PDB file of C-alpha atoms in Angstrom:
ATOM      1  CA  UNK L 485      11.055  24.125  56.611  1.00 73.00           C
ATOM      2  CA  UNK L 486       8.343  24.088  53.888  1.00 88.00           C
ATOM      3  CA  UNK L 487       4.733  25.423  53.838  1.00 97.00           C
ATOM      4  CA  UNK L 488       2.454  22.774  54.015  1.00 98.00           C
ATOM      5  CA  UNK L 489      -1.247  22.722  52.480  1.00 98.00           C
ATOM      6  CA  UNK L 490      -3.906  20.100  52.567  1.00 97.00           C
ATOM      7  CA  UNK L 491      -5.143  19.888  48.913  1.00 96.00           C
ATOM      8  CA  UNK L 492      -8.645  18.496  48.912  1.00 95.00           C
ATOM      9  CA  UNK L 493      -9.837  16.263  46.227  1.00 93.00           C
ATOM     10  CA  UNK L 494     -12.897  14.244  45.662  1.00 88.00           C
ATOM     11  CA  UNK L 495     -13.200  11.009  43.550  1.00 86.00           C
ATOM     12  CA  UNK L 496      -9.370  11.716  42.741  1.00 88.00           C
ATOM     13  CA  UNK L 497      -9.892  15.324  41.123  1.00 91.00           C
ATOM     14  CA  UNK L 498      -8.826  18.283  43.261  1.00 93.00           C
ATOM     15  CA  UNK L 499     -11.239  20.690  44.595  1.00 90.00           C
ATOM     16  CA  UNK L 500     -11.124  24.443  43.452  1.00 89.00           C
ATOM     17  CA  UNK L 501     -10.079  25.247  46.887  1.00 92.00           C
ATOM     18  CA  UNK L 502      -6.811  23.380  46.214  1.00 95.00           C
ATOM     19  CA  UNK L 503      -5.308  25.648  43.699  1.00 95.00           C
ATOM     20  CA  UNK L 504      -6.708  28.721  45.937  1.00 95.00           C
ATOM     21  CA  UNK L 505      -4.475  27.353  48.812  1.00 96.00           C
ATOM     22  CA  UNK L 506      -1.593  26.590  46.442  1.00 97.00           C
ATOM     23  CA  UNK L 507      -1.978  30.203  45.091  1.00 97.00           C
ATOM     24  CA  UNK L 508      -1.933  31.776  48.311  1.00 97.00           C
ATOM     25  CA  UNK L 509       0.816  29.310  50.201  1.00 97.00           C
ATOM     26  CA  UNK L 510       3.177  30.295  47.088  1.00 97.00           C
ATOM     27  CA  UNK L 511       2.778  34.018  47.829  1.00 96.00           C
ATOM     28  CA  UNK L 512       3.141  33.554  51.502  1.00 96.00           C
ATOM     29  CA  UNK L 513       6.510  31.146  50.898  1.00 96.00           C
ATOM     30  CA  UNK L 514       8.073  33.864  48.591  1.00 95.00           C
ATOM     31  CA  UNK L 515       7.982  36.109  51.137  1.00 93.00           C
ATOM     32  CA  UNK L 516       9.413  33.655  53.728  1.00 94.00           C
ATOM     33  CA  UNK L 517      12.040  32.464  51.550  1.00 94.00           C
ATOM     34  CA  UNK L 518      10.783  28.760  51.416  1.00 96.00           C
ATOM     35  CA  UNK L 519       8.837  26.410  49.672  1.00 96.00           C
ATOM     36  CA  UNK L 520       5.408  24.907  49.382  1.00 97.00           C
ATOM     37  CA  UNK L 521       4.513  21.238  49.849  1.00 97.00           C
ATOM     38  CA  UNK L 522       1.269  19.837  49.376  1.00 97.00           C
ATOM     39  CA  UNK L 523      -0.132  16.612  51.183  1.00 97.00           C
ATOM     40  CA  UNK L 524      -2.946  14.791  48.987  1.00 97.00           C
ATOM     41  CA  UNK L 525      -5.088  11.911  49.998  1.00 96.00           C
ATOM     42  CA  UNK L 526      -6.115   9.351  47.038  1.00 95.00           C
ATOM     43  CA  UNK L 527      -5.757  11.870  44.586  1.00 93.00           C
ATOM     44  CA  UNK L 528      -5.138  11.010  40.882  1.00 88.00           C
ATOM     45  CA  UNK L 529      -2.924  13.160  38.885  1.00 91.00           C
ATOM     46  CA  UNK L 530      -0.959  15.714  41.198  1.00 94.00           C
ATOM     47  CA  UNK L 531       0.973  17.556  38.261  1.00 94.00           C
ATOM     48  CA  UNK L 532      -1.690  20.232  37.882  1.00 94.00           C
ATOM     49  CA  UNK L 533      -0.804  21.641  41.331  1.00 96.00           C
ATOM     50  CA  UNK L 534       2.561  22.800  39.935  1.00 95.00           C
ATOM     51  CA  UNK L 535       0.943  25.138  37.925  1.00 96.00           C
ATOM     52  CA  UNK L 536      -0.024  27.153  41.439  1.00 96.00           C
ATOM     53  CA  UNK L 537       3.180  27.037  42.967  1.00 95.00           C
ATOM     54  CA  UNK L 538       3.582  23.615  44.717  1.00 97.00           C
ATOM     55  CA  UNK L 539       6.983  22.446  44.796  1.00 96.00           C
ATOM     56  CA  UNK L 540       6.496  18.764  46.440  1.00 97.00           C
ATOM     57  CA  UNK L 541       3.809  16.632  46.929  1.00 97.00           C
ATOM     58  CA  UNK L 542       3.479  13.989  49.718  1.00 97.00           C
ATOM     59  CA  UNK L 543       1.177  11.571  48.000  1.00 96.00           C
ATOM     60  CA  UNK L 544      -0.916   9.166  49.888  1.00 96.00           C
ATOM     61  CA  UNK L 545      -2.728   6.175  48.456  1.00 95.00           C
ATOM     62  CA  UNK L 546      -4.756   4.042  51.059  1.00 92.00           C
ATOM     63  CA  UNK L 547      -8.134   2.522  50.562  1.00 90.00           C
ATOM     64  CA  UNK L 548      -8.836   2.968  54.630  1.00 90.00           C
ATOM     65  CA  UNK L 549      -9.078   6.817  53.652  1.00 91.00           C
ATOM     66  CA  UNK L 550     -11.524   6.421  50.899  1.00 87.00           C
ATOM     67  CA  UNK L 551     -14.137   8.048  53.131  1.00 86.00           C
ATOM     68  CA  UNK L 552     -13.866  11.192  54.980  1.00 89.00           C
ATOM     69  CA  UNK L 553     -12.671  10.462  58.644  1.00 89.00           C
ATOM     70  CA  UNK L 554     -11.773  13.792  60.482  1.00 91.00           C
ATOM     71  CA  UNK L 555      -9.609  11.840  63.178  1.00 93.00           C
ATOM     72  CA  UNK L 556      -7.773   9.592  60.724  1.00 93.00           C
ATOM     73  CA  UNK L 557      -7.366  12.840  57.950  1.00 95.00           C
ATOM     74  CA  UNK L 558      -5.987  15.215  60.903  1.00 95.00           C
ATOM     75  CA  UNK L 559      -3.506  12.325  61.970  1.00 95.00           C
ATOM     76  CA  UNK L 560      -2.211  12.189  58.636  1.00 96.00           C
ATOM     77  CA  UNK L 561      -1.707  15.784  57.901  1.00 97.00           C
ATOM     78  CA  UNK L 562      -0.083  16.124  61.412  1.00 97.00           C
ATOM     79  CA  UNK L 563       2.521  13.572  60.404  1.00 97.00           C
ATOM     80  CA  UNK L 564       3.135  15.263  57.142  1.00 97.00           C
ATOM     81  CA  UNK L 565       3.822  18.741  58.698  1.00 97.00           C
ATOM     82  CA  UNK L 566       6.363  16.716  61.058  1.00 96.00           C
ATOM     83  CA  UNK L 567       8.102  15.058  58.522  1.00 96.00           C
ATOM     84  CA  UNK L 568       8.352  18.352  56.568  1.00 96.00           C
ATOM     85  CA  UNK L 569       8.876  20.206  59.655  1.00 95.00           C
ATOM     86  CA  UNK L 570       6.339  22.580  58.833  1.00 96.00           C
ATOM     87  CA  UNK L 571       6.040  25.574  60.735  1.00 96.00           C
ATOM     88  CA  UNK L 572       2.915  27.000  58.761  1.00 97.00           C
ATOM     89  CA  UNK L 573       0.006  24.517  57.993  1.00 98.00           C
ATOM     90  CA  UNK L 574      -2.537  26.280  55.778  1.00 98.00           C
ATOM     91  CA  UNK L 575      -6.139  24.636  55.198  1.00 97.00           C
ATOM     92  CA  UNK L 576      -9.163  25.689  53.659  1.00 94.00           C
ATOM     93  CA  UNK L 577     -12.546  26.779  54.927  1.00 87.00           C
ATOM     94  CA  UNK L 578     -14.311  23.939  53.587  1.00 86.00           C
ATOM     95  CA  UNK L 579     -16.798  21.627  55.645  1.00 83.00           C
ATOM     96  CA  UNK L 580     -13.969  18.962  55.997  1.00 89.00           C
ATOM     97  CA  UNK L 581     -11.415  21.395  57.037  1.00 91.00           C
ATOM     98  CA  UNK L 582     -13.284  23.016  59.220  1.00 90.00           C
ATOM     99  CA  UNK L 583     -13.650  19.787  61.373  1.00 91.00           C
ATOM    100  CA  UNK L 584      -9.760  18.985  60.544  1.00 95.00           C
ATOM    101  CA  UNK L 585      -8.127  22.403  61.742  1.00 95.00           C
ATOM    102  CA  UNK L 586      -8.933  22.157  65.482  1.00 96.00           C
ATOM    103  CA  UNK L 587      -7.747  18.379  65.452  1.00 96.00           C
ATOM    104  CA  UNK L 588      -4.476  19.301  63.584  1.00 97.00           C
ATOM    105  CA  UNK L 589      -3.890  22.280  66.009  1.00 97.00           C
ATOM    106  CA  UNK L 590      -4.289  20.217  69.053  1.00 97.00           C
ATOM    107  CA  UNK L 591      -1.782  17.597  67.803  1.00 96.00           C
ATOM    108  CA  UNK L 592       0.748  19.830  66.676  1.00 97.00           C
ATOM    109  CA  UNK L 593       0.291  22.251  69.990  1.00 96.00           C
ATOM    110  CA  UNK L 594      -0.313  25.014  67.275  1.00 97.00           C
ATOM    111  CA  UNK L 595      -2.132  28.349  67.272  1.00 97.00           C
ATOM    112  CA  UNK L 596      -4.926  28.178  64.825  1.00 97.00           C
ATOM    113  CA  UNK L 597      -6.557  31.093  63.137  1.00 96.00           C
ATOM    114  CA  UNK L 598      -9.949  30.571  61.054  1.00 94.00           C
ATOM    115  CA  UNK L 599     -11.659  32.758  58.230  1.00 92.00           C
ATOM    116  CA  UNK L 600      -8.381  34.279  57.286  1.00 95.00           C
ATOM    117  CA  UNK L 601      -8.685  36.708  54.494  1.00 92.00           C
ATOM    118  CA  UNK L 602      -5.741  38.179  52.501  1.00 92.00           C
ATOM    119  CA  UNK L 603      -2.121  37.509  53.087  1.00 95.00           C
ATOM    120  CA  UNK L 604      -0.243  37.532  56.383  1.00 96.00           C
ATOM    121  CA  UNK L 605       0.074  41.429  57.733  1.00 96.00           C
ATOM    122  CA  UNK L 606       3.329  40.277  59.377  1.00 94.00           C
ATOM    123  CA  UNK L 607       5.212  37.530  59.487  1.00 92.00           C
ATOM    124  CA  UNK L 608       7.261  38.401  62.342  1.00 92.00           C
ATOM    125  CA  UNK L 609       4.936  38.737  64.490  1.00 94.00           C
ATOM    126  CA  UNK L 610       2.752  36.278  62.443  1.00 96.00           C
ATOM    127  CA  UNK L 611      -0.609  38.652  62.191  1.00 97.00           C
ATOM    128  CA  UNK L 612      -3.348  37.727  59.888  1.00 97.00           C
ATOM    129  CA  UNK L 613      -7.022  39.645  59.111  1.00 96.00           C
ATOM    130  CA  UNK L 614      -9.817  37.502  59.944  1.00 95.00           C
ATOM    131  CA  UNK L 615     -13.740  38.145  59.114  1.00 89.00           C
ATOM    132  CA  UNK L 616     -15.856  37.951  62.185  1.00 86.00           C
ATOM    133  CA  UNK L 617     -19.633  38.404  63.344  1.00 82.00           C
ATOM    134  CA  UNK L 618     -20.913  36.419  59.833  1.00 73.00           C
ATOM    135  CA  UNK L 619     -18.559  38.845  57.546  1.00 75.00           C
ATOM    136  CA  UNK L 620     -19.617  42.199  59.390  1.00 78.00           C
ATOM    137  CA  UNK L 621     -16.296  43.091  60.717  1.00 88.00           C
ATOM    138  CA  UNK L 622     -12.432  41.981  60.618  1.00 91.00           C
ATOM    139  CA  UNK L 623     -10.201  41.260  63.432  1.00 94.00           C
ATOM    140  CA  UNK L 624      -6.436  41.072  63.621  1.00 96.00           C
ATOM    141  CA  UNK L 625      -5.116  37.878  64.998  1.00 96.00           C
ATOM    142  CA  UNK L 626      -1.554  37.098  66.374  1.00 97.00           C
ATOM    143  CA  UNK L 627      -0.268  33.676  66.451  1.00 97.00           C
ATOM    144  CA  UNK L 628       2.639  33.263  68.709  1.00 96.00           C
ATOM    145  CA  UNK L 629       3.010  29.546  68.705  1.00 97.00           C
ATOM    146  CA  UNK L 630       6.174  27.885  67.081  1.00 96.00           C
ATOM    147  CA  UNK L 631       3.812  26.057  64.744  1.00 97.00           C
ATOM    148  CA  UNK L 632       0.925  28.058  63.198  1.00 97.00           C
ATOM    149  CA  UNK L 633      -2.379  26.857  61.467  1.00 97.00           C
ATOM    150  CA  UNK L 634      -4.602  29.157  59.438  1.00 96.00           C
ATOM    151  CA  UNK L 635      -7.848  28.590  57.914  1.00 96.00           C
ATOM    152  CA  UNK L 636      -8.069  30.531  54.345  1.00 95.00           C
ATOM    153  CA  UNK L 637     -11.766  31.670  53.955  1.00 90.00           C
ATOM    154  CA  UNK L 638     -13.043  30.298  50.556  1.00 85.00           C
ATOM    155  CA  UNK L 639     -12.678  32.593  47.648  1.00 84.00           C
ATOM    156  CA  UNK L 640     -10.875  35.518  49.599  1.00 88.00           C
ATOM    157  CA  UNK L 641      -7.697  35.117  47.570  1.00 91.00           C
ATOM    158  CA  UNK L 642      -8.100  34.059  44.272  1.00 88.00           C
ATOM    159  CA  UNK L 643      -6.331  31.327  41.957  1.00 92.00           C
ATOM    160  CA  UNK L 644      -2.988  32.750  40.319  1.00 93.00           C
ATOM    161  CA  UNK L 645      -0.795  30.532  38.196  1.00 93.00           C
ATOM    162  CA  UNK L 646       2.599  30.454  39.277  1.00 93.00           C
ATOM    163  CA  UNK L 647       4.385  27.494  37.823  1.00 91.00           C
ATOM    164  CA  UNK L 648       6.999  25.528  39.814  1.00 92.00           C
ATOM    165  CA  UNK L 649       9.119  22.133  39.237  1.00 93.00           C
ATOM    166  CA  UNK L 650       7.170  19.576  41.074  1.00 94.00           C
ATOM    167  CA  UNK L 651       8.697  16.662  42.938  1.00 96.00           C
ATOM    168  CA  UNK L 652       6.559  13.901  44.044  1.00 95.00           C
ATOM    169  CA  UNK L 653       6.933  11.367  47.133  1.00 95.00           C
ATOM    170  CA  UNK L 654       4.768   8.462  48.167  1.00 95.00           C
ATOM    171  CA  UNK L 655       4.095   9.030  51.796  1.00 95.00           C
ATOM    172  CA  UNK L 656       2.519   5.960  54.059  1.00 93.00           C
ATOM    173  CA  UNK L 657       1.926   7.833  57.356  1.00 93.00           C
ATOM    174  CA  UNK L 658       0.891   5.347  60.320  1.00 91.00           C
ATOM    175  CA  UNK L 659      -2.880   4.644  60.642  1.00 88.00           C
ATOM    176  CA  UNK L 660      -4.336   2.751  63.641  1.00 83.00           C
ATOM    177  CA  UNK L 661      -7.657   1.421  64.105  1.00 80.00           C
ATOM    178  CA  UNK L 662      -8.480   4.159  66.509  1.00 82.00           C
ATOM    179  CA  UNK L 663      -8.328   6.409  63.853  1.00 80.00           C
ATOM    180  CA  UNK L 664     -11.879   5.048  62.661  1.00 81.00           C
ATOM    181  CA  UNK L 665     -13.757   4.913  65.797  1.00 79.00           C
ATOM    182  CA  UNK L 666     -16.354   7.155  63.902  1.00 78.00           C
ATOM    183  CA  UNK L 667     -17.906   5.469  60.875  1.00 75.00           C
ATOM    184  CA  UNK L 668     -19.648   6.865  57.835  1.00 74.00           C
ATOM    185  CA  UNK L 669     -23.142   5.038  57.657  1.00 77.00           C
ATOM    186  CA  UNK L 670     -24.133   6.934  54.280  1.00 74.00           C
ATOM    187  CA  UNK L 671     -23.291   9.826  52.181  1.00 71.00           C
ATOM    188  CA  UNK L 672     -25.929  12.217  50.397  1.00 67.00           C
ATOM    189  CA  UNK L 673     -24.618  13.475  47.295  1.00 66.00           C
ATOM    190  CA  UNK L 674     -25.750  16.499  45.618  1.00 59.00           C
ATOM    191  CA  UNK L 675     -27.395  15.960  41.672  1.00 58.00           C
ATOM    192  CA  UNK L 676     -26.592  19.480  40.473  1.00 55.00           C
ATOM    193  CA  UNK L 677     -24.003  19.294  37.673  1.00 64.00           C
ATOM    194  CA  UNK L 678     -21.929  21.991  39.558  1.00 72.00           C
ATOM    195  CA  UNK L 679     -21.170  21.504  43.338  1.00 77.00           C
ATOM    196  CA  UNK L 680     -22.077  24.199  45.553  1.00 82.00           C
ATOM    197  CA  UNK L 681     -18.779  24.022  46.857  1.00 72.00           C
ATOM    198  CA  UNK L 682     -16.899  24.872  43.722  1.00 74.00           C
ATOM    199  CA  UNK L 683     -19.553  27.075  42.312  1.00 84.00           C
ATOM    200  CA  UNK L 684     -18.212  30.493  41.140  1.00 88.00           C
ATOM    201  CA  UNK L 685     -22.180  31.531  40.563  1.00 94.00           C
ATOM    202  CA  UNK L 686     -25.110  30.011  42.406  1.00 95.00           C
ATOM    203  CA  UNK L 687     -28.821  30.371  41.954  1.00 96.00           C
ATOM    204  CA  UNK L 688     -30.762  29.780  45.050  1.00 96.00           C
ATOM    205  CA  UNK L 689     -34.603  29.838  45.280  1.00 96.00           C
ATOM    206  CA  UNK L 690     -37.036  29.908  48.340  1.00 95.00           C
ATOM    207  CA  UNK L 691     -40.751  29.405  49.061  1.00 95.00           C
ATOM    208  CA  UNK L 692     -41.676  32.319  46.838  1.00 94.00           C
ATOM    209  CA  UNK L 693     -41.351  29.449  43.980  1.00 95.00           C
ATOM    210  CA  UNK L 694     -44.595  28.357  45.356  1.00 94.00           C
ATOM    211  CA  UNK L 695     -43.766  24.383  44.537  1.00 94.00           C
ATOM    212  CA  UNK L 696     -41.099  21.761  43.467  1.00 94.00           C
ATOM    213  CA  UNK L 697     -42.990  21.704  40.196  1.00 95.00           C
ATOM    214  CA  UNK L 698     -41.660  25.308  39.703  1.00 94.00           C
ATOM    215  CA  UNK L 699     -37.943  24.736  40.110  1.00 94.00           C
ATOM    216  CA  UNK L 700     -37.424  24.119  36.380  1.00 94.00           C
ATOM    217  CA  UNK L 701     -36.739  27.957  35.692  1.00 95.00           C
ATOM    218  CA  UNK L 702     -33.975  27.747  38.708  1.00 96.00           C
ATOM    219  CA  UNK L 703     -32.550  24.951  36.916  1.00 95.00           C
ATOM    220  CA  UNK L 704     -32.593  26.399  33.618  1.00 96.00           C
ATOM    221  CA  UNK L 705     -31.005  29.985  34.733  1.00 96.00           C
ATOM    222  CA  UNK L 706     -28.206  27.856  36.450  1.00 95.00           C
ATOM    223  CA  UNK L 707     -27.542  25.919  33.310  1.00 94.00           C
ATOM    224  CA  UNK L 708     -27.334  29.308  31.475  1.00 95.00           C
ATOM    225  CA  UNK L 709     -25.011  30.616  33.889  1.00 94.00           C
ATOM    226  CA  UNK L 710     -22.906  27.715  34.354  1.00 92.00           C
ATOM    227  CA  UNK L 711     -24.104  27.915  37.996  1.00 94.00           C
ATOM    228  CA  UNK L 712     -24.947  25.478  41.112  1.00 93.00           C
ATOM    229  CA  UNK L 713     -28.561  25.439  42.414  1.00 95.00           C
ATOM    230  CA  UNK L 714     -29.239  25.888  45.804  1.00 94.00           C
ATOM    231  CA  UNK L 715     -32.348  26.774  48.373  1.00 95.00           C
ATOM    232  CA  UNK L 716     -33.493  28.257  51.627  1.00 95.00           C
ATOM    233  CA  UNK L 717     -33.854  26.217  54.809  1.00 94.00           C
ATOM    234  CA  UNK L 718     -37.660  26.188  54.288  1.00 94.00           C
ATOM    235  CA  UNK L 719     -37.636  24.629  51.053  1.00 95.00           C
ATOM    236  CA  UNK L 720     -35.221  21.810  52.208  1.00 94.00           C
ATOM    237  CA  UNK L 721     -37.474  21.271  55.258  1.00 94.00           C
ATOM    238  CA  UNK L 722     -40.367  20.907  53.151  1.00 94.00           C
ATOM    239  CA  UNK L 723     -38.512  18.351  50.917  1.00 93.00           C
ATOM    240  CA  UNK L 724     -38.842  20.427  47.492  1.00 95.00           C
ATOM    241  CA  UNK L 725     -35.330  20.192  47.259  1.00 93.00           C
ATOM    242  CA  UNK L 726     -32.594  18.209  48.485  1.00 91.00           C
ATOM    243  CA  UNK L 727     -30.872  18.748  51.882  1.00 88.00           C
ATOM    244  CA  UNK L 728     -27.218  18.950  49.988  1.00 86.00           C
ATOM    245  CA  UNK L 729     -28.704  22.277  48.539  1.00 92.00           C
ATOM    246  CA  UNK L 730     -29.613  23.773  51.624  1.00 93.00           C
ATOM    247  CA  UNK L 731     -27.251  26.925  52.131  1.00 92.00           C
ATOM    248  CA  UNK L 732     -27.183  29.230  54.837  1.00 87.00           C
ATOM    249  CA  UNK L 733     -25.942  29.408  58.722  1.00 81.00           C
ATOM    250  CA  UNK L 734     -27.528  26.064  59.253  1.00 81.00           C
ATOM    251  CA  UNK L 735     -26.597  24.675  55.899  1.00 85.00           C
ATOM    252  CA  UNK L 736     -23.740  24.910  53.474  1.00 85.00           C
ATOM    253  CA  UNK L 737     -21.935  28.056  53.676  1.00 84.00           C
ATOM    254  CA  UNK L 738     -21.321  30.076  50.088  1.00 87.00           C
ATOM    255  CA  UNK L 739     -18.736  32.228  49.174  1.00 85.00           C
ATOM    256  CA  UNK L 740     -19.482  32.562  45.295  1.00 89.00           C
ATOM    257  CA  UNK L 741     -18.443  35.633  43.053  1.00 91.00           C
ATOM    258  CA  UNK L 742     -22.342  35.954  42.250  1.00 96.00           C
ATOM    259  CA  UNK L 743     -24.989  34.720  44.439  1.00 96.00           C
ATOM    260  CA  UNK L 744     -28.690  35.178  42.854  1.00 97.00           C
ATOM    261  CA  UNK L 745     -31.564  34.745  45.406  1.00 97.00           C
ATOM    262  CA  UNK L 746     -35.118  34.135  43.786  1.00 97.00           C
ATOM    263  CA  UNK L 747     -37.998  34.219  46.229  1.00 96.00           C
ATOM    264  CA  UNK L 748     -36.055  34.109  49.415  1.00 96.00           C
ATOM    265  CA  UNK L 749     -36.784  36.663  51.813  1.00 94.00           C
ATOM    266  CA  UNK L 750     -33.525  36.728  53.488  1.00 92.00           C
ATOM    267  CA  UNK L 751     -33.814  35.323  57.163  1.00 90.00           C
ATOM    268  CA  UNK L 752     -30.742  36.323  59.285  1.00 89.00           C
ATOM    269  CA  UNK L 753     -29.475  32.668  59.102  1.00 89.00           C
ATOM    270  CA  UNK L 754     -29.603  32.420  55.422  1.00 93.00           C
ATOM    271  CA  UNK L 755     -27.732  36.211  54.999  1.00 92.00           C
ATOM    272  CA  UNK L 756     -25.051  35.019  57.370  1.00 88.00           C
ATOM    273  CA  UNK L 757     -24.515  31.744  55.223  1.00 87.00           C
ATOM    274  CA  UNK L 758     -24.112  33.649  51.911  1.00 90.00           C
ATOM    275  CA  UNK L 759     -22.587  36.740  53.259  1.00 86.00           C
ATOM    276  CA  UNK L 760     -19.302  35.992  51.801  1.00 83.00           C
ATOM    277  CA  UNK L 761     -20.511  36.179  48.530  1.00 90.00           C
ATOM    278  CA  UNK L 762     -18.939  39.062  46.442  1.00 89.00           C
ATOM    279  CA  UNK L 763     -21.954  40.092  44.332  1.00 95.00           C
ATOM    280  CA  UNK L 764     -25.639  39.383  45.744  1.00 96.00           C
ATOM    281  CA  UNK L 765     -28.840  39.868  43.738  1.00 97.00           C
ATOM    282  CA  UNK L 766     -32.395  39.332  44.677  1.00 97.00           C
ATOM    283  CA  UNK L 767     -35.584  38.972  43.076  1.00 97.00           C
ATOM    284  CA  UNK L 768     -38.654  39.159  45.531  1.00 97.00           C
ATOM    285  CA  UNK L 769     -42.123  40.580  44.732  1.00 95.00           C
ATOM    286  CA  UNK L 770     -41.622  42.169  48.571  1.00 95.00           C
ATOM    287  CA  UNK L 771     -39.888  45.437  48.486  1.00 94.00           C
ATOM    288  CA  UNK L 772     -39.462  45.199  52.209  1.00 94.00           C
ATOM    289  CA  UNK L 773     -37.805  41.671  52.094  1.00 94.00           C
ATOM    290  CA  UNK L 774     -34.794  41.870  54.594  1.00 94.00           C
ATOM    291  CA  UNK L 775     -32.576  40.557  51.641  1.00 95.00           C
ATOM    292  CA  UNK L 776     -32.586  43.998  49.830  1.00 96.00           C
ATOM    293  CA  UNK L 777     -30.706  45.274  52.516  1.00 93.00           C
ATOM    294  CA  UNK L 778     -27.807  43.441  51.859  1.00 93.00           C
ATOM    295  CA  UNK L 779     -27.982  42.767  48.334  1.00 95.00           C
ATOM    296  CA  UNK L 780     -25.838  44.489  45.585  1.00 95.00           C
ATOM    297  CA  UNK L 781     -28.623  44.481  43.050  1.00 97.00           C
ATOM    298  CA  UNK L 782     -32.304  43.921  43.664  1.00 96.00           C
ATOM    299  CA  UNK L 783     -35.184  43.553  41.460  1.00 96.00           C
ATOM    300  CA  UNK L 784     -38.745  43.901  42.900  1.00 96.00           C
ATOM    301  CA  UNK L 785     -41.120  41.480  40.862  1.00 95.00           C
ATOM    302  CA  UNK L 786     -42.797  38.433  40.213  1.00 96.00           C
ATOM    303  CA  UNK L 787     -39.967  35.652  39.615  1.00 95.00           C
ATOM    304  CA  UNK L 788     -42.236  34.034  37.250  1.00 96.00           C
ATOM    305  CA  UNK L 789     -42.241  37.061  35.038  1.00 96.00           C
ATOM    306  CA  UNK L 790     -38.522  38.211  36.088  1.00 96.00           C
ATOM    307  CA  UNK L 791     -36.739  35.064  35.526  1.00 96.00           C
ATOM    308  CA  UNK L 792     -37.776  33.618  32.198  1.00 96.00           C
ATOM    309  CA  UNK L 793     -37.079  37.247  30.643  1.00 96.00           C
ATOM    310  CA  UNK L 794     -33.717  36.984  32.542  1.00 96.00           C
ATOM    311  CA  UNK L 795     -33.004  33.679  30.845  1.00 96.00           C
ATOM    312  CA  UNK L 796     -33.904  34.866  27.204  1.00 95.00           C
ATOM    313  CA  UNK L 797     -31.630  37.907  27.788  1.00 94.00           C
ATOM    314  CA  UNK L 798     -28.782  36.006  28.768  1.00 95.00           C
ATOM    315  CA  UNK L 799     -29.079  33.319  26.052  1.00 94.00           C
ATOM    316  CA  UNK L 800     -29.064  36.250  23.532  1.00 93.00           C
ATOM    317  CA  UNK L 801     -25.890  37.707  24.945  1.00 92.00           C
ATOM    318  CA  UNK L 802     -24.475  34.257  24.980  1.00 90.00           C
ATOM    319  CA  UNK L 803     -25.312  33.905  21.471  1.00 89.00           C
ATOM    320  CA  UNK L 804     -23.766  37.137  20.553  1.00 89.00           C
ATOM    321  CA  UNK L 805     -20.480  36.978  22.587  1.00 83.00           C
TER     322      UNK L 805
END
C-alpha cells in the first residue's frame, strides 16, 4: 500500500504545489510506515520529485490528456489508486484539483476532506484539521472510509527536501471517449511573468489606481519583488486587467506568503479569496477601508506617492544585499 499524490504540471513543468504535496505525503508516509507514489500527466523530467520524498512515479504520456478534463483526469487518478492499492490519496487545492477531488472520491467510494491544513491529528482514527468559514475557523474532520482523500490547502504545509530513491513506471490507463464529453473551446492565459497560482508574493491593484494607464507602478513593484500581479473584481469587470488576474472569492483564491493590496477597499468577497495569505499589506487613502481590519500592516496614504517610494527603497535594499 502506498500513499498516492497527483503531481500537477503545466507545459511539462511541475507546479510548486506538486512539491508541497510530495513533502506533506512523505511526512505522513513516514508515520504510517509506507511509501509515496506520484501520478503525473504529460510531465517532462520527473526526477525532481525524488528531492521531496516521492518513491515511485506512474508516468502518463498521452496526447488526449494535453488539455485538462476533470472526468478524464479523475478516471486516471482512480485507476492509479487502484493499481497501487492506495488507501490515502492526496490532492492539492488548485482550481483543477478542486474539480477532480469529488469525482475521484465518488469513483473510489472514499471519504473526502477539503481545505486540510497541517498533518493528520491522528491516523487511527484518521482525523485532520480543516479551515472553514473563509479561513475564519477550523474544524476537525474524521474520515472513516477505507479509502481516504484529502485536499491540502495551498501554502499550508511548506516545501521540504527529503531525498528518496525514485523509480519510474510508464502507466497507460484506460481512457474512453466518454471521458471527453466536455470539450475545452479556448484557454485564457495570464500574461504575467509569475503566475498567481505559484507566486509567493502577489501585488494586487484596485479601482484606487483610477485607470489602466497607471498599472505600470503595480508591475514595477511586482518586478522588484519577484511577484505576480493581480486585481480586484471591479478592475477586471472594467477590462483594465485580464480576468486571469482577478483574485477573490469569485476569482482566483490566493494563499501567498505576502499579499499587497494597493487601492483596494476590501469587499468581503475579495477578503475571503485572499484570507489564506500569511501576511497582508494594504495601501489605501481611506483609513476606514474594510481591508485595514484584516491587514497585518497598513499604510494610509496616496498610492501614487507611497508605491514609488516603496519601489525606490526596495531597489536600494536589494542593491545593498
